XYZ file of C-alpha atoms in Angstrom:
492
model
C 47.603 9.090 20.112
C 44.131 7.688 19.467
C 43.126 6.663 15.986
C 40.696 9.197 14.559
C 38.571 9.861 11.511
C 37.496 13.480 11.066
C 34.568 14.048 8.717
C 34.164 17.554 7.308
C 31.513 19.131 5.108
C 32.551 20.946 1.935
C 29.343 22.917 1.541
C 27.017 22.690 -1.403
C 29.328 24.121 -4.048
C 30.557 27.692 -3.659
C 33.894 28.078 -1.824
C 32.392 30.961 0.171
C 30.225 28.345 1.888
C 33.258 26.542 3.342
C 33.787 27.290 7.048
C 37.143 28.570 8.219
C 37.463 25.742 10.732
C 36.975 23.065 8.070
C 39.460 24.769 5.728
C 42.113 24.829 8.459
C 41.589 21.121 9.196
C 41.921 20.305 5.501
C 45.156 22.284 5.243
C 46.638 20.665 8.359
C 45.661 17.076 7.481
C 48.225 14.628 6.170
C 45.810 12.032 4.780
C 42.812 13.488 2.938
C 39.965 11.500 1.386
C 36.942 12.821 -0.484
C 33.805 10.881 -1.279
C 33.822 12.352 -4.782
C 35.936 14.890 -6.615
C 32.971 15.772 -8.845
C 32.238 18.835 -6.748
C 32.943 22.554 -7.390
C 34.929 22.821 -4.155
C 37.687 20.624 -5.580
C 38.916 23.659 -7.524
C 40.031 25.068 -4.180
C 42.016 21.888 -3.478
C 43.770 22.165 -6.825
C 44.475 25.886 -6.483
C 46.078 25.296 -3.063
C 47.851 22.093 -4.100
C 46.087 19.949 -1.458
C 46.595 16.272 -2.267
C 43.726 13.829 -1.733
C 42.308 10.466 -2.709
C 38.728 10.146 -3.963
C 36.395 7.174 -3.808
C 34.973 7.736 -7.286
C 36.477 4.476 -8.534
C 34.297 2.591 -6.026
C 31.181 4.021 -7.696
C 32.335 2.438 -10.950
C 33.037 -0.939 -9.332
C 29.819 -1.430 -7.350
C 26.293 -2.257 -8.568
C 24.378 -0.185 -6.032
C 24.769 2.863 -3.809
C 24.426 0.831 -0.579
C 27.389 -1.278 -1.727
C 29.351 1.896 -2.498
C 28.822 3.334 0.982
C 29.682 0.015 2.627
C 32.948 -0.144 0.670
C 33.871 3.490 1.459
C 33.259 2.911 5.175
C 35.350 -0.263 5.229
C 38.242 1.396 3.391
C 38.218 4.468 5.661
C 38.353 2.302 8.769
C 41.224 0.250 7.324
C 43.133 3.410 6.336
C 42.633 4.963 9.766
C 43.925 1.795 11.418
C 47.183 1.961 9.444
C 47.697 5.731 9.187
C 46.390 6.825 12.564
C 44.475 9.953 11.593
C 42.566 10.639 8.384
C 40.193 13.350 7.224
C 37.162 12.515 5.096
C 35.473 15.328 3.154
C 31.933 15.029 1.863
C 29.727 17.429 -0.107
C 27.367 19.629 1.898
C 26.920 18.789 5.581
C 28.159 15.411 6.891
C 24.876 14.715 8.665
C 22.586 15.504 5.724
C 22.009 12.700 3.184
C 25.402 11.064 3.855
C 24.952 7.337 4.392
C 28.687 6.668 4.664
C 28.860 9.000 7.687
C 26.019 7.135 9.383
C 27.872 3.870 8.807
C 31.004 5.379 10.334
C 29.008 6.438 13.386
C 27.841 2.842 13.797
C 31.199 1.120 13.239
C 33.972 3.343 14.536
C 33.316 2.405 18.195
C 33.711 -1.278 17.279
C 37.246 -0.531 16.007
C 38.269 1.858 18.820
C 38.324 4.765 16.379
C 37.353 8.240 17.502
C 35.000 9.910 15.062
C 34.827 13.704 14.838
C 32.284 15.470 12.657
C 32.612 19.103 11.583
C 29.595 20.633 9.892
C 29.421 22.559 6.686
C 26.706 24.367 4.823
C 24.367 21.739 3.383
C 22.471 21.909 0.130
C 19.399 22.527 2.286
C 20.722 25.939 3.343
C 20.827 26.962 -0.290
C 17.464 25.327 -0.962
C 15.791 27.404 1.765
C 17.428 30.567 0.434
C 17.235 30.098 -3.318
C 13.808 28.424 -3.424
C 12.450 30.873 -0.885
C 10.626 28.855 1.765
C 10.842 28.641 5.547
C 11.089 25.034 6.848
C 9.236 26.030 10.023
C 6.075 25.998 7.871
C 6.472 22.226 7.582
C 9.218 20.487 5.652
C 10.443 17.037 4.690
C 13.632 15.815 3.021
C 13.363 12.601 1.015
C 15.860 10.429 -0.831
C 15.071 9.895 -4.516
C 16.524 6.380 -4.337
C 14.146 5.366 -1.530
C 11.109 7.406 -2.550
C 7.629 5.942 -2.115
C 4.346 7.719 -2.707
C 3.318 6.879 0.872
C 6.134 9.124 2.180
C 4.991 12.225 0.331
C 2.827 14.753 2.127
C 1.590 17.516 -0.132
C 0.856 19.775 2.853
C 4.615 20.019 3.572
C 7.426 21.647 1.617
C 9.213 18.647 0.116
C 12.812 18.504 -1.093
C 13.890 15.325 -2.858
C 17.655 14.908 -2.962
C 20.069 12.479 -4.633
C 18.525 13.052 -8.089
C 21.669 12.131 -10.008
C 20.262 11.517 -13.484
C 17.175 11.272 -15.693
C 16.606 7.660 -14.635
C 16.317 8.675 -10.987
C 14.079 11.589 -12.008
C 11.861 9.117 -13.853
C 11.431 7.031 -10.681
C 10.546 10.195 -8.768
C 8.018 11.146 -11.433
C 6.246 7.798 -11.208
C 5.971 8.086 -7.414
C 4.628 11.634 -7.606
C 2.102 10.701 -10.297
C 0.359 8.443 -7.786
C -0.626 11.583 -5.866
C -0.469 14.513 -8.270
C -2.014 15.371 -11.652
C 0.307 14.968 -14.620
C 0.574 18.726 -15.174
C 1.282 19.660 -11.540
C 4.166 22.200 -11.406
C 7.452 20.793 -10.065
C 10.645 22.768 -9.344
C 14.056 21.417 -10.388
C 17.189 22.921 -8.814
C 20.713 22.438 -10.178
C 23.834 23.649 -8.328
C 21.907 26.002 -6.057
C 24.070 28.874 -4.848
C 26.956 28.127 -7.230
C 27.663 31.228 -9.355
C 27.440 30.581 -13.066
C 26.051 27.056 -12.602
C 22.762 27.496 -10.733
C 19.554 26.650 -12.571
C 16.013 26.760 -11.170
C 13.326 25.411 -13.489
C 9.602 24.856 -13.077
C 8.187 22.116 -15.279
C 4.945 20.103 -15.400
C 5.288 16.758 -13.661
C 5.097 14.751 -16.878
C 8.290 16.491 -18.129
C 10.301 15.848 -14.966
C 12.541 13.211 -16.571
C 12.629 14.938 -19.982
C 14.595 17.908 -18.681
C 18.401 17.669 -19.083
C 20.980 18.773 -16.533
C 20.674 16.315 -13.650
C 23.842 15.622 -11.690
C 25.408 15.442 -8.224
C 24.076 18.901 -7.290
C 20.465 18.412 -8.406
C 17.292 18.293 -6.355
C 13.537 18.351 -6.870
C 11.280 20.660 -4.871
C 7.553 20.290 -4.334
C 6.076 23.406 -2.667
C 3.506 22.703 -0.020
C -0.085 22.889 -1.193
C -3.451 23.552 0.427
C -5.302 22.329 -2.666
C -8.351 20.361 -1.471
C -8.118 18.089 -4.505
C -4.725 16.871 -3.237
C -5.740 16.682 0.421
C -8.793 14.643 -0.512
C -6.539 11.860 -1.808
C -5.160 11.225 1.689
C -6.360 8.905 4.424
C -5.664 11.591 7.011
C -8.216 13.886 5.342
C -10.852 11.120 5.456
C -10.182 10.583 9.166
C -10.485 14.323 9.752
C -13.782 14.599 7.830
C -15.410 11.699 9.695
C -14.305 13.157 13.046
C -15.856 16.510 12.108
C -19.112 14.882 10.996
C -19.369 13.048 14.325
C -18.533 16.129 16.417
C -21.222 18.268 18.136
C -20.497 20.977 15.560
C -20.796 18.529 12.677
C -23.791 16.751 11.149
C -26.658 16.155 13.631
C -27.575 12.863 11.956
C -24.003 11.481 12.029
C -23.550 12.637 15.621
C -26.612 10.700 16.804
C -25.727 7.360 15.231
C -24.606 4.278 17.164
C -23.107 0.950 16.139
C -26.565 -0.577 16.236
C -28.365 2.206 14.363
C -26.102 1.970 11.294
C -25.518 -1.778 11.397
C -27.944 -2.270 8.514
C -26.074 0.375 6.495
C -22.943 -1.755 6.663
C -24.843 -4.709 5.246
C -26.511 -2.650 2.521
C -23.284 -0.970 1.422
C -21.513 -4.330 1.294
C -24.174 -5.807 -0.948
C -24.081 -2.745 -3.207
C -20.315 -3.183 -3.529
C -20.831 -6.844 -4.395
C -23.348 -5.820 -7.055
C -20.769 -3.504 -8.622
C -18.271 -6.379 -8.612
C -20.786 -8.733 -10.223
C -21.526 -6.111 -12.873
C -17.803 -5.620 -13.521
C -18.464 -1.901 -13.101
C -15.210 -0.031 -12.240
C -16.962 3.298 -11.639
C -19.527 1.585 -9.439
C -16.812 -0.287 -7.538
C -14.882 2.927 -6.893
C -17.961 4.547 -5.361
C -19.277 1.541 -3.451
C -15.884 0.580 -2.018
C -15.751 4.123 -0.650
C -19.138 3.642 1.015
C -17.904 0.425 2.658
C -14.775 2.209 3.923
C -17.015 4.952 5.328
C -18.826 2.384 7.463
C -15.485 1.194 8.884
C -14.490 4.801 9.554
C -17.755 5.642 11.326
C -17.696 2.612 13.605
C -13.992 3.205 14.385
C -14.647 6.885 15.105
C -17.353 5.925 17.611
C -14.801 3.834 19.511
C -12.132 6.518 19.247
C -14.521 8.971 20.922
C -14.788 6.731 24.008
C -11.094 5.838 24.004
C -11.193 2.126 23.181
C -9.445 2.161 19.785
C -9.032 4.268 16.657
C -8.988 3.417 12.973
C -5.183 3.459 13.191
C -5.406 0.604 15.697
C -7.611 -1.227 13.197
C -4.991 -0.713 10.493
C -2.186 -1.815 12.805
C -4.024 -5.012 13.758
C -4.712 -5.769 10.104
C -1.102 -5.176 9.054
C 0.195 -7.368 11.864
C -2.284 -10.109 10.983
C -1.315 -10.043 7.294
C 2.391 -10.167 8.128
C 1.917 -12.993 10.632
C -0.348 -15.105 8.436
C 1.871 -14.865 5.355
C 5.181 -16.334 6.527
C 5.743 -17.563 2.966
C 5.895 -13.895 1.860
C 7.271 -12.016 4.876
C 9.042 -14.864 6.665
C 11.123 -17.936 5.888
C 8.326 -20.416 5.127
C 7.760 -21.598 1.545
C 4.500 -21.860 -0.390
C 4.703 -23.019 -3.999
C 0.995 -22.801 -4.769
C -2.325 -21.471 -3.469
C -3.079 -24.655 -1.515
C 0.189 -24.437 0.427
C -0.390 -20.717 1.056
C -3.842 -21.479 2.462
C -2.380 -24.201 4.675
C 0.117 -21.672 6.054
C -2.757 -19.252 6.696
C -4.723 -21.859 8.666
C -1.655 -22.885 10.643
C -0.896 -19.294 11.616
C -4.541 -18.711 12.572
C -4.315 -21.650 14.972
C -1.076 -20.292 16.408
C -2.732 -16.892 16.890
C -5.452 -18.524 18.969
C -2.868 -20.283 21.120
C -1.052 -16.979 21.720
C -4.347 -15.446 22.844
C -4.776 -18.274 25.369
C -7.535 -20.070 23.453
C -7.428 -23.829 24.027
C -7.597 -25.089 20.461
C -7.914 -28.703 21.620
C -11.261 -27.899 23.290
C -12.629 -25.900 20.355
C -14.979 -27.332 17.755
C -13.720 -27.740 14.219
C -16.767 -25.732 13.153
C -15.952 -22.689 15.275
C -15.139 -19.358 13.685
C -18.056 -19.048 11.268
C -19.930 -15.739 11.752
C -23.545 -16.468 12.732
C -24.812 -13.567 10.616
C -23.629 -15.032 7.303
C -26.223 -15.857 4.631
C -27.191 -19.481 5.184
C -26.027 -20.662 1.766
C -22.569 -19.280 2.480
C -22.657 -20.652 6.023
C -23.444 -24.156 4.739
C -20.496 -23.937 2.355
C -18.108 -22.919 5.147
C -19.403 -25.616 7.527
C -18.776 -28.282 4.917
C -15.298 -26.949 4.117
C -14.309 -27.090 7.785
C -15.677 -30.632 8.152
C -13.845 -31.714 4.997
C -10.496 -30.597 6.460
C -10.693 -33.414 9.034
C -11.768 -36.023 6.468
C -15.564 -35.803 6.787
C -16.151 -35.669 3.037
C -17.015 -37.693 -0.054
C -14.081 -39.183 -1.965
C -15.887 -39.261 -5.303
C -18.827 -37.515 -6.935
C -21.028 -40.649 -7.121
C -22.104 -40.929 -3.464
C -22.560 -37.174 -3.267
C -24.938 -37.153 -6.267
C -26.753 -40.151 -4.790
C -27.236 -38.078 -1.636
C -28.875 -35.316 -3.681
C -31.210 -37.854 -5.268
C -32.014 -39.275 -1.818
C -32.840 -35.846 -0.404
C -34.970 -35.032 -3.462
C -36.962 -38.241 -2.976
C -37.516 -37.382 0.685
C -38.728 -33.911 -0.322
C -41.213 -35.511 -2.707
C -42.530 -37.674 0.130
C -42.815 -34.635 2.433
C -44.756 -32.720 -0.211
C -47.087 -35.678 -0.593
C -47.595 -35.783 3.176
C -48.542 -32.076 3.167
C -46.634 -31.573 6.425
C -45.279 -28.021 6.123
C -42.648 -28.463 8.827
C -41.346 -31.666 7.276
C -41.369 -30.105 3.811
C -39.208 -27.175 4.981
C -36.801 -29.571 6.710
C -36.389 -31.783 3.649
C -35.938 -28.747 1.399
C -33.127 -27.595 3.685
C -31.492 -31.027 3.443
C -31.682 -30.864 -0.347
C -30.146 -27.396 -0.449
C -27.385 -28.519 1.919
C -26.625 -31.473 -0.357
C -26.565 -29.142 -3.385
C -24.081 -26.890 -1.592
C -21.924 -29.947 -0.999
C -21.984 -30.626 -4.728
C -20.898 -27.033 -5.389
C -17.979 -27.407 -3.013
C -16.990 -30.751 -4.532
C -16.742 -29.245 -8.031
C -14.950 -26.168 -6.577
C -17.788 -23.787 -7.381
C -18.882 -21.162 -4.867
C -22.649 -21.719 -4.371
C -23.307 -17.988 -3.850
C -21.576 -17.162 -7.130
C -23.266 -20.054 -8.941
C -26.685 -18.952 -7.726
C -25.901 -15.332 -8.588
C -25.157 -16.346 -12.174
C -28.389 -18.316 -12.331
C -30.319 -15.346 -10.945
C -28.828 -13.118 -13.637
C -29.662 -15.718 -16.272
C -33.252 -15.951 -15.007
C -33.594 -12.181 -14.982
C -32.291 -11.894 -18.550
C -34.615 -14.583 -19.904
C -37.652 -13.281 -18.021
C -36.905 -9.797 -19.350
C -37.014 -11.290 -22.856
C -40.532 -12.545 -22.183
C -41.552 -9.072 -21.023
C -39.990 -7.489 -24.095
C -41.843 -9.822 -26.483
C -45.144 -9.036 -24.796
C -44.456 -5.292 -25.048
C -43.607 -5.640 -28.739
C -46.963 -7.331 -29.363
C -48.764 -4.712 -27.263
C -49.848 -7.176 -24.581
C -49.408 -7.759 -20.846
C -49.181 -10.884 -18.740
C -52.965 -10.857 -18.483
C -53.067 -11.596 -22.214
C -50.756 -14.603 -22.295
C -50.420 -18.043 -20.753
C -47.707 -20.387 -19.512
C -47.400 -22.159 -22.879
C -46.559 -18.956 -24.714
C -44.268 -17.746 -21.951
C -42.430 -21.075 -22.030
C -41.958 -20.676 -25.791
C -40.408 -17.243 -25.293
C -38.270 -18.700 -22.526
C -36.857 -21.330 -24.871
C -36.153 -18.609 -27.433
C -34.268 -16.629 -24.800
C -32.153 -19.680 -23.968
C -30.950 -19.799 -27.575
C -29.858 -16.162 -27.564
C -26.150 -15.430 -27.083
C-alpha cells in the first residue's frame, strides 16, 4: 500500500456546504488531522464522535504564519511516513488560500507520498453569493498578510482574505489608503453563509480597523469601481490617455509631434521642475514632475507605435539597472557609507559595459558625459572623472593658485583687447572655479543658482527703494544703487 495524504475541504462554515464524498472519507479515515478546530464544522465532528488532532498548538509556538505552515507540512509528512495513510482537513477549499497544501504539493513527491486533494466549498463561493457579484466581471483574491497597494486594482472586484484580527485589518487599511479616499466605503464580511453568525457591514475606510468581530472567517470586499478619480491614480490610465492623444482620433497636435519637434519641451519641463525644487514648492513639484513624466510617456508612445519599445520596456530596463547597480541592497555586497555605495555603482556600470561587448580598456576615462549638458555641469563631471584616476590637486593651495593664475591671464587678455583670447582665458578661469567647487564638495550649478537668487533679491531691493521714492533708474546713479545694494546685504 502506498503512503498517502488526503487533503479535504470542510467548506466555509455551514455543514450543508460539506460534500458527501468528503464526509465519507472523514468517516472512513483512521488518522484525522485538522489545520484548526476553530471552525463551525467541528461541531459535526463532535456530534458524530470523530476523533482528530488539530495543529492549533503550532500557531501558539511559532512567530509567523510561514513558520506555522512549514511546521504543519513537516509534521504531516512525518505522520504519513509512520502511519501510512492520513487525512488532513482544512477550512474552505484546499486550493484556495491554503499555503500548507501548496507546500504538500511541492514536497510529497520527494518523500514518495501520494497526495490526493478533494475539494470543498470555499469561502469564495459564499462571497460571490452573499456579496452579490459575478467574478466574470473581473475579480482578484488577495492575502491580507501579503497585501501591497501595487496589487490592488480598483477596476476589479477585490476580496481580501486572511483578515484574522484588527491588527491585520489595520495593515489592510494603510495599503488601501494609498489608493482610496479615507471615507471610501468598504465591505466587511464575517462568517458568510453561516446561519446565526453571518455579518455583512459597510464602513468608511478609516473605520476598517475600528470595527470589532474579526476572526478566522472574516474577509474584506472592495467592489469594483469605474470612478475616474480612482482610475486617474493609476499608471495604466496615464498610458491609455497618452495612446488616445497620439491616435488619429485623438488630439491633432499630439498626433503630429515627433521626437525632434518636442525635444525642446523636454528641456523646458525639466528646468521648470528644477525651479520648483529650488523654490521648495511641493505643489509646483507635483505639477512639474507630472509634466516631465508626460514627456517620457510621449516619446515612449512614439516608439511603441512603430514597434521598437514601449514605456513598460523603459520601466523594465530601469528596474533591472537599479537592481544590478545596487548589489549592496539587492545582492550580497556591502556598502557602509555613500562613498562605498557609489564605488559599487561605478563598478557595476563598468561590468554592464563589458556585458554589452564594450571594450572598457579602449574607452576614454572621460566617456559617458552627455554632450548636451550645460557647460558648467559638463566641466564638473569632466573633472570628477579625471580625479578618479588621480588627476587632481591634493590640497587647496595649488588649486587657488591656479585660479589666481587664470585671473592674471584674463587681465592680460583684456589689456590686449583680443576678443578670442579674452573668451579663452575667461573659460579657463571658469574651469578653475569649477575645480574649486568640486574640491570643497559644492555643486557649481547649485552654488551659482544660490548666487543668482541672492543677486535677484538684492537687485529687487534697489528697485523697491526707487519705487518708494517715486523714481526710476533714470533718476539714480551707481553710487546710490551701490548704497542700496549694501543695505540689502545686511537684510536677513
